[in-house]
Every structure is written in C-alpha cells, then in structure tokens.
Short mmCIF file of C-alpha atoms (C1' of nucleotides) in Angstrom, two decimals:
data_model
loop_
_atom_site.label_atom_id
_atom_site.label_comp_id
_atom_site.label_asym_id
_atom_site.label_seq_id
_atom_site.Cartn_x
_atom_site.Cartn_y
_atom_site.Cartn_z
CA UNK A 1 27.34 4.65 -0.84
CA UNK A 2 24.79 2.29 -1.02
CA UNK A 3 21.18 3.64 -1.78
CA UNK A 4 17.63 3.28 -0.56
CA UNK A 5 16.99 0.44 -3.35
CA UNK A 6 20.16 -1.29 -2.71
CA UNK A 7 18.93 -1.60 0.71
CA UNK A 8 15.03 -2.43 0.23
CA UNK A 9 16.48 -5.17 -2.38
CA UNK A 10 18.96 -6.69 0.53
CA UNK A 11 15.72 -6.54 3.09
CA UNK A 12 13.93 -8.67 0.01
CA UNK A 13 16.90 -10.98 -0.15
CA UNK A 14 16.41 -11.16 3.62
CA UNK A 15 13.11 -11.71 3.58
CA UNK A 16 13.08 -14.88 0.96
CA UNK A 17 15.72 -16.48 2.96
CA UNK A 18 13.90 -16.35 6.37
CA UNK A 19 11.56 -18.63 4.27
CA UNK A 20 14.07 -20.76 2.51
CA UNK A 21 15.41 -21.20 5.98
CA UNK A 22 11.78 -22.88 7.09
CA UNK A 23 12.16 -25.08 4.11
CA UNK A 24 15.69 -26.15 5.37
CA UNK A 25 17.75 -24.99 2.76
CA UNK A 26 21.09 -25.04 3.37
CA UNK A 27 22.54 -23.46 0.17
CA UNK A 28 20.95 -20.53 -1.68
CA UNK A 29 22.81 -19.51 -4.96
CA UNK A 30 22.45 -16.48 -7.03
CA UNK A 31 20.03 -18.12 -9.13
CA UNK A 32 17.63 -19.03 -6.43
CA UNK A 33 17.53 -15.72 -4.86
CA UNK A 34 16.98 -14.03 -8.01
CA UNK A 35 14.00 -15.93 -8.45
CA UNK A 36 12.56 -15.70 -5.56
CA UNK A 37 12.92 -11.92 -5.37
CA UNK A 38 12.56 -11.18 -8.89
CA UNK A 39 15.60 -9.50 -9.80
CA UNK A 40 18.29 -10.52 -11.91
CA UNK A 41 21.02 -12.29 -10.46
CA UNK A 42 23.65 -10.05 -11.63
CA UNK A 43 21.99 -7.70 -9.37
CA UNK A 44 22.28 -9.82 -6.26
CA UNK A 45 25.93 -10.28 -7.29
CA UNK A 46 26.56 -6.95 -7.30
CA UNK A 47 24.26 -6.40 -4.54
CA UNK A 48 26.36 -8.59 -2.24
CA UNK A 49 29.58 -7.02 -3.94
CA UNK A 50 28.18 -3.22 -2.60
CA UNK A 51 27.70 -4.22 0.97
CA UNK A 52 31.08 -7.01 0.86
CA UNK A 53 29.29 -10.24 1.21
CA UNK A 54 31.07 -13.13 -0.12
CA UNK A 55 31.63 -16.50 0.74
CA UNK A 56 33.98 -19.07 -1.42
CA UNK A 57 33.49 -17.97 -4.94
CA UNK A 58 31.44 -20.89 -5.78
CA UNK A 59 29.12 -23.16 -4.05
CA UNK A 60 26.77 -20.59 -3.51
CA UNK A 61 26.13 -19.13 0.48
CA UNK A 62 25.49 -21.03 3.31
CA UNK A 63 21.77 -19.73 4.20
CA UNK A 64 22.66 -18.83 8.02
CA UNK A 65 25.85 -17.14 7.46
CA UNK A 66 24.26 -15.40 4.90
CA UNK A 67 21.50 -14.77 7.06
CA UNK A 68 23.22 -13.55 9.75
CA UNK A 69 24.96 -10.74 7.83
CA UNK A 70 22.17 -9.36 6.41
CA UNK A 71 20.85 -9.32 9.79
CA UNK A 72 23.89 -7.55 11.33
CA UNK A 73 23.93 -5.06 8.31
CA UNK A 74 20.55 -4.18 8.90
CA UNK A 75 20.33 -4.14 12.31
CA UNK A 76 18.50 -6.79 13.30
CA UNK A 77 20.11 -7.82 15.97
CA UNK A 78 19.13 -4.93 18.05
CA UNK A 79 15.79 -3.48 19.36
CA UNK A 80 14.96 0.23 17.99
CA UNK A 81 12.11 2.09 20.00
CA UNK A 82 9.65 3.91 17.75
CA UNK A 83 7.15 6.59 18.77
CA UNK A 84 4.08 7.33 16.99
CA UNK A 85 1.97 10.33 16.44
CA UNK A 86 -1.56 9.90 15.63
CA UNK A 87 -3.80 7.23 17.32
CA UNK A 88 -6.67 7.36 14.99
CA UNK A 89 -7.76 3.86 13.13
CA UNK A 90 -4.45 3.43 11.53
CA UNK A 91 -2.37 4.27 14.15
CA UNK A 92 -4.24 2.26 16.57
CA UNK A 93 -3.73 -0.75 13.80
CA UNK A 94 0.12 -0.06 13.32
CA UNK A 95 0.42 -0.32 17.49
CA UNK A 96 -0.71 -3.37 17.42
CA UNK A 97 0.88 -4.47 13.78
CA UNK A 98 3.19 -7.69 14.75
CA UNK A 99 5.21 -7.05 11.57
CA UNK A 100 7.17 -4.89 13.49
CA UNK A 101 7.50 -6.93 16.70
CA UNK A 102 8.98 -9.44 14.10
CA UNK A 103 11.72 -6.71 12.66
CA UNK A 104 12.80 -5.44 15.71
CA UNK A 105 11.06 -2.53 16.61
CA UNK A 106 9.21 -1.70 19.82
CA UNK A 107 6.41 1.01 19.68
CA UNK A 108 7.35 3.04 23.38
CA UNK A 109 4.71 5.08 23.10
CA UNK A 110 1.71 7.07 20.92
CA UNK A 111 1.18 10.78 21.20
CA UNK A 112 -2.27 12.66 19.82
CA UNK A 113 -4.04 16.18 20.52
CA UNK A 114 -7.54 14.62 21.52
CA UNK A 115 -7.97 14.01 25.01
CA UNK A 116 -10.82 11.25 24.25
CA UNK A 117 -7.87 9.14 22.97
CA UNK A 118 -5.25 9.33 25.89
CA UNK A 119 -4.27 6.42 28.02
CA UNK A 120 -1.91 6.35 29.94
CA UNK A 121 -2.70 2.80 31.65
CA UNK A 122 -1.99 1.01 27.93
CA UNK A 123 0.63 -1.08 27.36
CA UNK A 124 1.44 1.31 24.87
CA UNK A 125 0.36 4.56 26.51
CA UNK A 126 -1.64 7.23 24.55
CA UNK A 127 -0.21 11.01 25.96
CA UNK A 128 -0.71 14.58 25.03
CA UNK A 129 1.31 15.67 22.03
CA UNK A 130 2.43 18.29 24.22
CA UNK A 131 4.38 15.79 26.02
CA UNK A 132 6.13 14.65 23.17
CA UNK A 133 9.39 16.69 23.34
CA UNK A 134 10.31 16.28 26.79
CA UNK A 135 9.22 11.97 26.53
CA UNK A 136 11.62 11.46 23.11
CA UNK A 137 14.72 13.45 24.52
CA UNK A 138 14.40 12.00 28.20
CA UNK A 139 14.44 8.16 26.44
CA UNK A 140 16.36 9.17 24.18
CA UNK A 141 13.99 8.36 20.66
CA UNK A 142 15.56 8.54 17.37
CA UNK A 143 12.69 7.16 15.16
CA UNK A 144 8.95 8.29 15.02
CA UNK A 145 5.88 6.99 13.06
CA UNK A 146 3.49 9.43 11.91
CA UNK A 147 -0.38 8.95 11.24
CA UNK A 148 -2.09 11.94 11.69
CA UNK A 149 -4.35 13.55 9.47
CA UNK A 150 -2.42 14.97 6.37
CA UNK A 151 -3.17 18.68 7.93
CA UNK A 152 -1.01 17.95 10.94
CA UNK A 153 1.50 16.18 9.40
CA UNK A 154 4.34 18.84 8.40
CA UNK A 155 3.69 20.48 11.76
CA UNK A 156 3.89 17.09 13.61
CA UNK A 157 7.32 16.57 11.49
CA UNK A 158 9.23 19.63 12.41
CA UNK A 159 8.67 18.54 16.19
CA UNK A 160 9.36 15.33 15.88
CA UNK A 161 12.68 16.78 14.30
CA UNK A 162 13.32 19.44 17.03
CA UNK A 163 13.30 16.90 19.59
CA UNK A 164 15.60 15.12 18.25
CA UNK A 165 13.74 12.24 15.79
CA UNK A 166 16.00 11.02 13.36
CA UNK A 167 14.20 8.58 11.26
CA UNK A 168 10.14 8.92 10.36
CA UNK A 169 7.85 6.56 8.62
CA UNK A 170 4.97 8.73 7.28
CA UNK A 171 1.86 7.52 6.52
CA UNK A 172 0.08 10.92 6.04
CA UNK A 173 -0.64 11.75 1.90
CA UNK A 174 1.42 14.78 1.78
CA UNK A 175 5.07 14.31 0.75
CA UNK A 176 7.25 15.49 3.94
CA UNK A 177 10.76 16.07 3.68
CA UNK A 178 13.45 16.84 6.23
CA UNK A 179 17.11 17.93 6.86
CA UNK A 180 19.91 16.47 5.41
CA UNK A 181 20.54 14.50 8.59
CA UNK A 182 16.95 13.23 8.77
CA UNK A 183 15.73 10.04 6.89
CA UNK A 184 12.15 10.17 6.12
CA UNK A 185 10.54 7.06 4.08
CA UNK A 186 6.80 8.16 2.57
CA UNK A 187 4.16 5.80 2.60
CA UNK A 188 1.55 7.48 0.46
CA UNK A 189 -1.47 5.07 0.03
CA UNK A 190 -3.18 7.85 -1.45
CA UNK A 191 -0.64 7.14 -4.67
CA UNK A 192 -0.35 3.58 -4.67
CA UNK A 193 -4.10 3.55 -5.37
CA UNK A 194 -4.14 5.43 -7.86
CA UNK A 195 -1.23 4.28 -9.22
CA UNK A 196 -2.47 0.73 -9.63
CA UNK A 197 -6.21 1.95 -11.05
CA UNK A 198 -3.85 4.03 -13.81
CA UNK A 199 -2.04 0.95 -15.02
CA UNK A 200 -5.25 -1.19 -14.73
CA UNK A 201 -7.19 0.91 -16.88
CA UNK A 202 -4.37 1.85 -19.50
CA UNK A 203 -3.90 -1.77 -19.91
CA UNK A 204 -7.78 -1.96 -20.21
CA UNK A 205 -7.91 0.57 -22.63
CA UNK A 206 -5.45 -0.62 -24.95
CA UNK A 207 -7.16 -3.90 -25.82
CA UNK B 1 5.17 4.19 -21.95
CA UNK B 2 5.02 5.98 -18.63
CA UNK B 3 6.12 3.92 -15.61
CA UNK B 4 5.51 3.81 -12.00
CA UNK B 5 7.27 6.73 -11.10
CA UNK B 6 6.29 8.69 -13.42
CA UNK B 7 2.62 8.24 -12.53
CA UNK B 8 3.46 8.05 -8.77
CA UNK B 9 4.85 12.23 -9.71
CA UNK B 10 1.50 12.78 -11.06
CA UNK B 11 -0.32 12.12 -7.83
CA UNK B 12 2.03 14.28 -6.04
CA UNK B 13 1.75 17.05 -7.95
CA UNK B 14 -1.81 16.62 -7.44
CA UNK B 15 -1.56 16.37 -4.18
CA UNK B 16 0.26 19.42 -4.47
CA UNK B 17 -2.32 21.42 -6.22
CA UNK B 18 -4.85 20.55 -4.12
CA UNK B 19 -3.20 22.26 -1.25
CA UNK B 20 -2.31 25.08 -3.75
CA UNK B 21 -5.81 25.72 -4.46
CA UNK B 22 -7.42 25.70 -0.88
CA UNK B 23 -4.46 28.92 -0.80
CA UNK B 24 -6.39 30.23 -3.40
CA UNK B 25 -3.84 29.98 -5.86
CA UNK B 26 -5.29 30.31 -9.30
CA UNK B 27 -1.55 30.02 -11.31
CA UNK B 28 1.27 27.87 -10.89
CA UNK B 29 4.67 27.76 -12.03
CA UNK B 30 6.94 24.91 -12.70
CA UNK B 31 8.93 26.01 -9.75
CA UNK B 32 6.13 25.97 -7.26
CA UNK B 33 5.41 22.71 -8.36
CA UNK B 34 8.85 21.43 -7.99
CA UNK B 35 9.12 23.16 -4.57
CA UNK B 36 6.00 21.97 -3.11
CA UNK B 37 6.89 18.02 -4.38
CA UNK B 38 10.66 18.03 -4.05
CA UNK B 39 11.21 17.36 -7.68
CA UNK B 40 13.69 19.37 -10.50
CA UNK B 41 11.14 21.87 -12.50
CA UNK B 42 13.01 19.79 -15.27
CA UNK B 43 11.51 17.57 -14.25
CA UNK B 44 8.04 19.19 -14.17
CA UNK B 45 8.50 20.05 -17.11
CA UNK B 46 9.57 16.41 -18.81
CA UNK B 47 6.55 14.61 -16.61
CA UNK B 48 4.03 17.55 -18.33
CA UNK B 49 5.35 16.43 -21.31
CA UNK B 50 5.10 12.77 -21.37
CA UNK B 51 1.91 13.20 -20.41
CA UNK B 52 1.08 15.33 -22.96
CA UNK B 53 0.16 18.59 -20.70
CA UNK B 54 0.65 21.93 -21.89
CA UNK B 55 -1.17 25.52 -21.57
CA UNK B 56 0.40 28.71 -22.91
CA UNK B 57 4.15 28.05 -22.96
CA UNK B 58 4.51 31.11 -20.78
CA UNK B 59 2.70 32.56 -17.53
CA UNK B 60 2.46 29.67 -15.83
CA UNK B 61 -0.77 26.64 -15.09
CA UNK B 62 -4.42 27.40 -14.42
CA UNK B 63 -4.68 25.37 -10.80
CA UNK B 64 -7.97 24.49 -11.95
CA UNK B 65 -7.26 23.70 -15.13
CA UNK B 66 -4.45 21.39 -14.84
CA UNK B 67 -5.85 20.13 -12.12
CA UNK B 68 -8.72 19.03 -13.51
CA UNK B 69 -5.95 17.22 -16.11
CA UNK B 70 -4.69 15.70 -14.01
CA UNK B 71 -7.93 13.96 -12.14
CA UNK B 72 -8.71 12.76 -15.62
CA UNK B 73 -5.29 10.78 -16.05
CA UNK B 74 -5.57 9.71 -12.51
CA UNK B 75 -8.86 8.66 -13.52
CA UNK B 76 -10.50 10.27 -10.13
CA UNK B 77 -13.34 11.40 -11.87
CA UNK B 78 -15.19 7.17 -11.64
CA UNK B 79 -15.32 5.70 -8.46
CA UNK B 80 -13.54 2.43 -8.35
CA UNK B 81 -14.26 -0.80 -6.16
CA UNK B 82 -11.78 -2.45 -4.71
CA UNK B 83 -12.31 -5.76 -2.30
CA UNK B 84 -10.32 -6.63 0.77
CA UNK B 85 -8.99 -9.98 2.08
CA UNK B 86 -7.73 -9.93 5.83
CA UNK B 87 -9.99 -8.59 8.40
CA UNK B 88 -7.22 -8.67 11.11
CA UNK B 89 -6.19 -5.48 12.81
CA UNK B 90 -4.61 -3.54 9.92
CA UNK B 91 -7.33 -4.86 7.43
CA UNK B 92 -9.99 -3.26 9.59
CA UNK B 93 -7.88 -0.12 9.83
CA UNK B 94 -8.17 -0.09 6.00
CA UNK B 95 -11.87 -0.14 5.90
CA UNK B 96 -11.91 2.63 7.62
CA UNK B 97 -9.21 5.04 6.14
CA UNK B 98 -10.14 8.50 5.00
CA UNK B 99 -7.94 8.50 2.29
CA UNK B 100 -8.99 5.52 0.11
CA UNK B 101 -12.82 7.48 0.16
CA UNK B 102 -11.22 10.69 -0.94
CA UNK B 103 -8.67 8.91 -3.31
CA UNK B 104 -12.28 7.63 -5.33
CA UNK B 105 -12.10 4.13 -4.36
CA UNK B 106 -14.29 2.49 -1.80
CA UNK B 107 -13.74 -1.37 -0.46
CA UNK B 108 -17.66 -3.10 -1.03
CA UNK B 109 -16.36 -6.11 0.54
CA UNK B 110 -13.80 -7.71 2.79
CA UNK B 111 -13.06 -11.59 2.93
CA UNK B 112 -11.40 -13.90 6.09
CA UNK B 113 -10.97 -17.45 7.14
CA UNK B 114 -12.24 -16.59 10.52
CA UNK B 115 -15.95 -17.43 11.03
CA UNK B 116 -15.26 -15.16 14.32
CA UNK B 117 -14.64 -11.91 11.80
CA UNK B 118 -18.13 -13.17 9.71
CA UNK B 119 -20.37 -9.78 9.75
CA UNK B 120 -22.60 -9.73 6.92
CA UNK B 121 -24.52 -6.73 8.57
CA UNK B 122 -21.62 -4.30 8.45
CA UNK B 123 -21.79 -1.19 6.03
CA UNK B 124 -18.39 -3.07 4.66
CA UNK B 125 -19.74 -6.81 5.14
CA UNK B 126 -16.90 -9.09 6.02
CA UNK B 127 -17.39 -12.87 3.96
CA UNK B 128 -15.77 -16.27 4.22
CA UNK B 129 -12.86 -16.51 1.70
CA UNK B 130 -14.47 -19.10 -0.07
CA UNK B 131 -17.40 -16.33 -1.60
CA UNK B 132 -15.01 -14.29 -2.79
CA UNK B 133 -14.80 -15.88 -6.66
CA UNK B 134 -18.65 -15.32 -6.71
CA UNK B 135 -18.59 -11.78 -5.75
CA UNK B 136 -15.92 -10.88 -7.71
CA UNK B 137 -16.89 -11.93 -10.69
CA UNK B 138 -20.98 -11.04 -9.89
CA UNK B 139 -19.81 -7.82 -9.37
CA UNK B 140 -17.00 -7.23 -11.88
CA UNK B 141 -14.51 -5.97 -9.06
CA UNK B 142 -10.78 -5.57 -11.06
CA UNK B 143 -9.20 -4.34 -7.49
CA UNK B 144 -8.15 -5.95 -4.29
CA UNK B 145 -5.82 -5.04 -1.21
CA UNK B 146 -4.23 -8.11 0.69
CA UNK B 147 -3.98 -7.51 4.48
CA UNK B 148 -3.65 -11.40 5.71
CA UNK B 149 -0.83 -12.80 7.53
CA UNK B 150 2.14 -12.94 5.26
CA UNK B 151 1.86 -17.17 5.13
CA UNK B 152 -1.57 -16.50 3.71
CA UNK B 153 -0.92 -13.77 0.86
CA UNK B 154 0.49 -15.69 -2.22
CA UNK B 155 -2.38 -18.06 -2.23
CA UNK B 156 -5.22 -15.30 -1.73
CA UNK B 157 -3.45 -13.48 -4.87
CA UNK B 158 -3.55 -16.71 -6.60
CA UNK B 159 -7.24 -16.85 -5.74
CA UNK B 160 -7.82 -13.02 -6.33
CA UNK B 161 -6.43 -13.61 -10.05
CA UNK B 162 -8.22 -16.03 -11.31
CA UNK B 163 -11.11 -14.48 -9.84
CA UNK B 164 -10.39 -12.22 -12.65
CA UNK B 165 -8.93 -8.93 -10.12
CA UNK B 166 -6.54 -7.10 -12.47
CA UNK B 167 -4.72 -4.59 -9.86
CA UNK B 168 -3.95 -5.51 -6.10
CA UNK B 169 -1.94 -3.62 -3.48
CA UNK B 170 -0.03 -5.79 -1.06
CA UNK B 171 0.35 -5.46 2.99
CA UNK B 172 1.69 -8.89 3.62
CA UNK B 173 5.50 -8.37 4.18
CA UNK B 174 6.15 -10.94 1.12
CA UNK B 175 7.00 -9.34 -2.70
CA UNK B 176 4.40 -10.63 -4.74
CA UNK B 177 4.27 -10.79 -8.21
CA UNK B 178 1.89 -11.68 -10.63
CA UNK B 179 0.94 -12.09 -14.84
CA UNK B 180 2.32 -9.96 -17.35
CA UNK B 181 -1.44 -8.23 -17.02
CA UNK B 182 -2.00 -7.53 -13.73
CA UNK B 183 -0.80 -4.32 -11.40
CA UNK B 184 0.60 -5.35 -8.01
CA UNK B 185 2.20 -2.60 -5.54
CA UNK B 186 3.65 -3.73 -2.64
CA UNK B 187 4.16 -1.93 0.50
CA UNK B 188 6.38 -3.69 2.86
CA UNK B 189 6.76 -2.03 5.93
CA UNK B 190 9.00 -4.15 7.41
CA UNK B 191 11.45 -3.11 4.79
CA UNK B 192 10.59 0.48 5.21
CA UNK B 193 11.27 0.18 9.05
CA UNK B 194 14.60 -1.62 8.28
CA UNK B 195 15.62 1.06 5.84
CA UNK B 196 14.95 3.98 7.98
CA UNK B 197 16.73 2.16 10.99
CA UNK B 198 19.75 1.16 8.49
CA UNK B 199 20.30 4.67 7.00
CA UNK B 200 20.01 6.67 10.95
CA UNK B 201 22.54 4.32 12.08
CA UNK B 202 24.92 4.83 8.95
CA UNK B 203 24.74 8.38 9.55
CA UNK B 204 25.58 8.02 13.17
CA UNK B 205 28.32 6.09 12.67
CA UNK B 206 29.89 7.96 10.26
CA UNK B 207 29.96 10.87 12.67
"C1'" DT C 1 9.12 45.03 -27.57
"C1'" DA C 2 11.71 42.86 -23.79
"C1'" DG C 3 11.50 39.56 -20.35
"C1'" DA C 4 10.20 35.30 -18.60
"C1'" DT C 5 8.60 30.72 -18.78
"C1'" DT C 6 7.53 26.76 -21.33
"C1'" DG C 7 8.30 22.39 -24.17
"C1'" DT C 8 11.66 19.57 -26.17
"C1'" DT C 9 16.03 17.96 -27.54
"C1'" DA C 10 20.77 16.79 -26.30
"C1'" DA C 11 24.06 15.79 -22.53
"C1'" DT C 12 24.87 13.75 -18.24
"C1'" DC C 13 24.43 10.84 -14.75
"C1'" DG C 14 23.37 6.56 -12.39
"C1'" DA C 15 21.60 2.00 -12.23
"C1'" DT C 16 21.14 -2.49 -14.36
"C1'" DT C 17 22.94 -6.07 -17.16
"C1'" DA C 18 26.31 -8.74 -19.56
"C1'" DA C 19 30.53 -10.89 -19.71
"C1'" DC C 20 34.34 -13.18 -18.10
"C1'" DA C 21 38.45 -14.12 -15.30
"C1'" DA C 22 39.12 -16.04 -10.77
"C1'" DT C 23 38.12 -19.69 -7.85
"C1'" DC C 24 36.71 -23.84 -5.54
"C1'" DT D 1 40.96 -31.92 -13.42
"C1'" DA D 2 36.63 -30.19 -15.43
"C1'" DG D 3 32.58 -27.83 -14.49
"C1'" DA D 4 30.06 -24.42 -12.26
"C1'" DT D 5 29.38 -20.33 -9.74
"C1'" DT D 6 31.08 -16.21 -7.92
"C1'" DG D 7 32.90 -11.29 -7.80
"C1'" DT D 8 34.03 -7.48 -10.52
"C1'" DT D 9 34.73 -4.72 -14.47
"C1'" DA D 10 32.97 -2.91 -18.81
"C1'" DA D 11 28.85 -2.13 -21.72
"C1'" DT D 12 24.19 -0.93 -21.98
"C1'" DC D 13 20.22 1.01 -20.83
"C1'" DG D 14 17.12 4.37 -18.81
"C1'" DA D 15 16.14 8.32 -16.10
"C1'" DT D 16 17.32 12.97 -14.73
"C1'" DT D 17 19.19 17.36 -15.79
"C1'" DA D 18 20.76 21.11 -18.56
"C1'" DA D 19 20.19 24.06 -22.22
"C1'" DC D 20 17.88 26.71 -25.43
"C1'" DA D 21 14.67 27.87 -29.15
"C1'" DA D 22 9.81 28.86 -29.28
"C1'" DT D 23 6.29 31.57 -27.44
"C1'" DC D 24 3.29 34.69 -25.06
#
DNA sequence: TAGATTGTTAATCGATTAACAATC
DNA sequence: TAGATTGTTAATCGATTAACAATC
C-alpha cells in the first residue's frame, strides 16, 4: 500500500527527529515536523495514518516512542549486509561512507573484474566478480550496491538478480530496472546535474 | 512550467539516445523511447510536447536531431562550474567521477575545515572554507555540491548562498532547503538504503 | 491511397490538502 | 470544561493515460 514517497517522507520524519532528540525534545507535534521536513502537516497526519501511528489524539507524540516505530517500520533495528560491485573511486568512497554504518547496513564484501583492484586481506575484501554468485547465495545476500561503469551495469544487474539479490542501489547513469519481485532505487547523478543547471538557468533567463 | 520530473525524463531519454546512437540508430519511435526509459509512449509523447519537440508527426525522430534538442534544453552544449565543499572520502570520490566531466560540468574548486586536506597544488585545489566567498564571487560560480558531515551542511549552504551559488546538490543525509530562487537536489542515501531494505522485507513478508 | 505514428485534448487516476468530528 | 491537536474523510489539485484527429 504505501509507496516509495510515503516511505522516503517517513525516513525524513525520522531523520529530523534523531536531531530533535539531541536537542531534548520530548514532544514533537504535527506542526513541528512539518517544518522541519517541509511538508505540510496534513501530510504527516496522513502519513502516520498510512503506516498506523498514533498516540493520544492530542498532545502531540512522545519523540522516543515515535522514534522507535519508525525505527521498527523501517528496519532499523536490524543489520542488512550489502554487497557492492564496482571498486573504482566511488565505490571505494561508498565502502568506506559511515552514513551507512549509521543506518544499519554492513558492506560484506566488493566484487570487480580488474585484478589490480582485488584484496582479499581488506576488511572489506575486494574478489573476482566471478565469485560473486557462489559468495551472495552461500551468505545468503539479498541487497547489492552497484558502481560500475554505466557499460557493465545491466549485465552486472541481471547477476546480481540470478543469484538471488533482491534489493540494488545503482549508482551507474543508465536507468536499470528489474522483476517485479526486485526493488531497484536509481541514483543517477548524471540527472541531478543537469537537472539543477536547467532550473538555474531558466530562472536566469527569465529575469 | 515544467517540473523536476519532467526534466529529470528529459535526461533519460537522453541518456537513452545516446546508447541508441552508438547502435547506429538513425530513427526512433515513441515506443523505443518508452521501452528503453521505462516510461508510457504517452508519456513520450506529452514530455515532447511540453517541451515543445516535434518533427514530422509520422515516421518517427532523427536520433541526431532530437538529440541535439535535447542537449540544448539540457543546456550540455556550455560547460558549467560547479565548486565543492567536503573533501572527506565521498567528496574526493566526487572530484574524480567520470560522469560529472561527461555530464559538462567540472568542479574548479573544493573547500574543507581541515588544514590536513589543504592542497593548493592539486589539478582540483582543495581551500580553507573561509576563501570560498572570494572565489565564488571572483569567479562567478552559480553551482556547488555539499559532501561535509551532515552537522556541517546547513551552515555551508547558508554560506554557499550568500556567496551568491544559485543551484547546489546535497550529500549530507539532512533535507535542505533554500530561497524561493535557488535549485537544491538532495540525494540522501541513507533514505535510499532504508527504502530498498523496507520494500525487500515487505515483499518477503507478504509471502 | 492506406497505414501508421504523432501531437493534443479529454478522461482517469492518484496524491496532496482542507476540513472537521473525535479526543484528551 | 474549554482549547488544542489529532486522525480520517471528502475536496482539490496535478500528473498520467487513453483516445483520436491530423498528418505524412
């Protein structure tokens, strides 16, 4: 029922709490949340209504309670292990990107077709993309990261999928899509570039 | 009058016909395009339409042609300069990513706090934060990408606006937001993480 | 010409907002 | 109790899709 937005607004909501939290709050209301997300706070109403978080009806929420179920609703409460394809300069960043310590996710281990770039001695060991099939299905992997070149991507996809990935963050410019069982978020940098110099520019040219 | 996602469609079928074109395509039909991007060809056909794109009403696109459109909206006929703030380990990955050189836009300059990340040698010379107001406005840069530590991003946009930067594109797992006037995308990736994990889970309870 | 695809308008669908009764 | 905020339903708004006349 609910929908990717619905769920990247609740991680917001999330997200502005952890920090009203640090300023001890101990009562958020609609209002507060709407402004410190930016959305209306209809929306968290019905937000909260979607995924059945209440509290008493009025008083507002109680910023751990509320806390705590978003965190059981999106999982936070659990570790997820990750693999990644691609250990060129942006994978090697995202391996060691402590954003995703912080949500719960553990990189097991990078996979890449240049044998320059292997290590198996790393923390987080560099192997063969050969390898790849037999590593996710024997621990079991349901979630991948992919930052190849935009050439490799598809083909890096559909193995990811046949070995079982579920879940893929893509970071390569090409717009990959999946089965029906397979959720597959697009990061396309690429776009949000030239999104932003579009909007810059029209505004620009319009004065 | 068009919005984000509009535009965002633009760059894919872009991205599209750029692939479509090393195949040697020379015509395309609304139906390639939607198959190749995902999208209805009603679609196509509405986006082509906003943005005021039309050949022959029958046999199809020149790949060349349209594409060449379309680089003109997207404005990837100027190179643009953008300037970075964060020189941590993502930040760094930035400065060197592919993409942003073949998307038209190239970083000049990256700021930090840390006198450690100082290298005013470097092709991409990394400055203390506190030259950034002087460069940007010496050098008339509209752009920026934030890649600090989330407790450091509002204030660096703060900074990077009244500097006089018009369109920034956010790492920092925080939602920023800024003036009526200025473009700001942000790419969370904590929230992207979350929403992957969140969805594969639904679907594997649900089984 | 007949057939096929476009460009645009109208219809549908979904998401956001407004409103208000229920509640503490 | 009176006042204020929630939770939910109905109204509005916008985006996507369907349909079809225009066109090559």
């Amino acid at each position: 029922m609910p929908n990717k937005n619905d769920v990247i607004r609740l991680s917001r909501y999330r997200n502005a709490l952890v920090r009203l939290r640090a300023l001890n709050f101990v009562k958020v209301f609609c209002d507060n949340l709407a402004d410190a997300t930016g959305v209306s706070a209809a929306q968290v109403r019905k937000d909260f209504s979607t995924f059945d978080i209440s509290q008493n009806s009025r008083g507002g929420y109680d910023v751990k309670e509320l806390l705590k179920r978003l965190n059981k609703i999106l999982n936070k409460d659990t570790t997820h292990e990750f693999i990644e394809v691609g250990a060129g300069n942006l994978g090697k960043a995202l391996l060691r990107y402590p954003g995703f310590a912080r949500s719960g996710i553990k990189i097991v281990a990078c996979f890449d077709v240049d044998p320059d770039k292997y290590d198996r001695q790393a923390e987080i060991p560099v192997l063969p993309i050969e390898e790849l099939d037999d590593f996710v299905r024997e621990h079991q992997i349901r979630f991948g990261i992919i930052s190849t070149p935009d050439v490799a991507a598809q083909q890096v996809l559909v193995r990811m999928i046949s070995a079982g990935i579920k879940g893929v963050l893509n970071f390569a410019s090409i717009y990959l899509r999946g089965p029906e069982d397979c959720v597959i978020n697009n990061i396309n940098l690429e776009s949000e570039i030239e999104n932003i110099v579009y909007f810059v520019n029209l505004a620009e040219k319009s004065k």
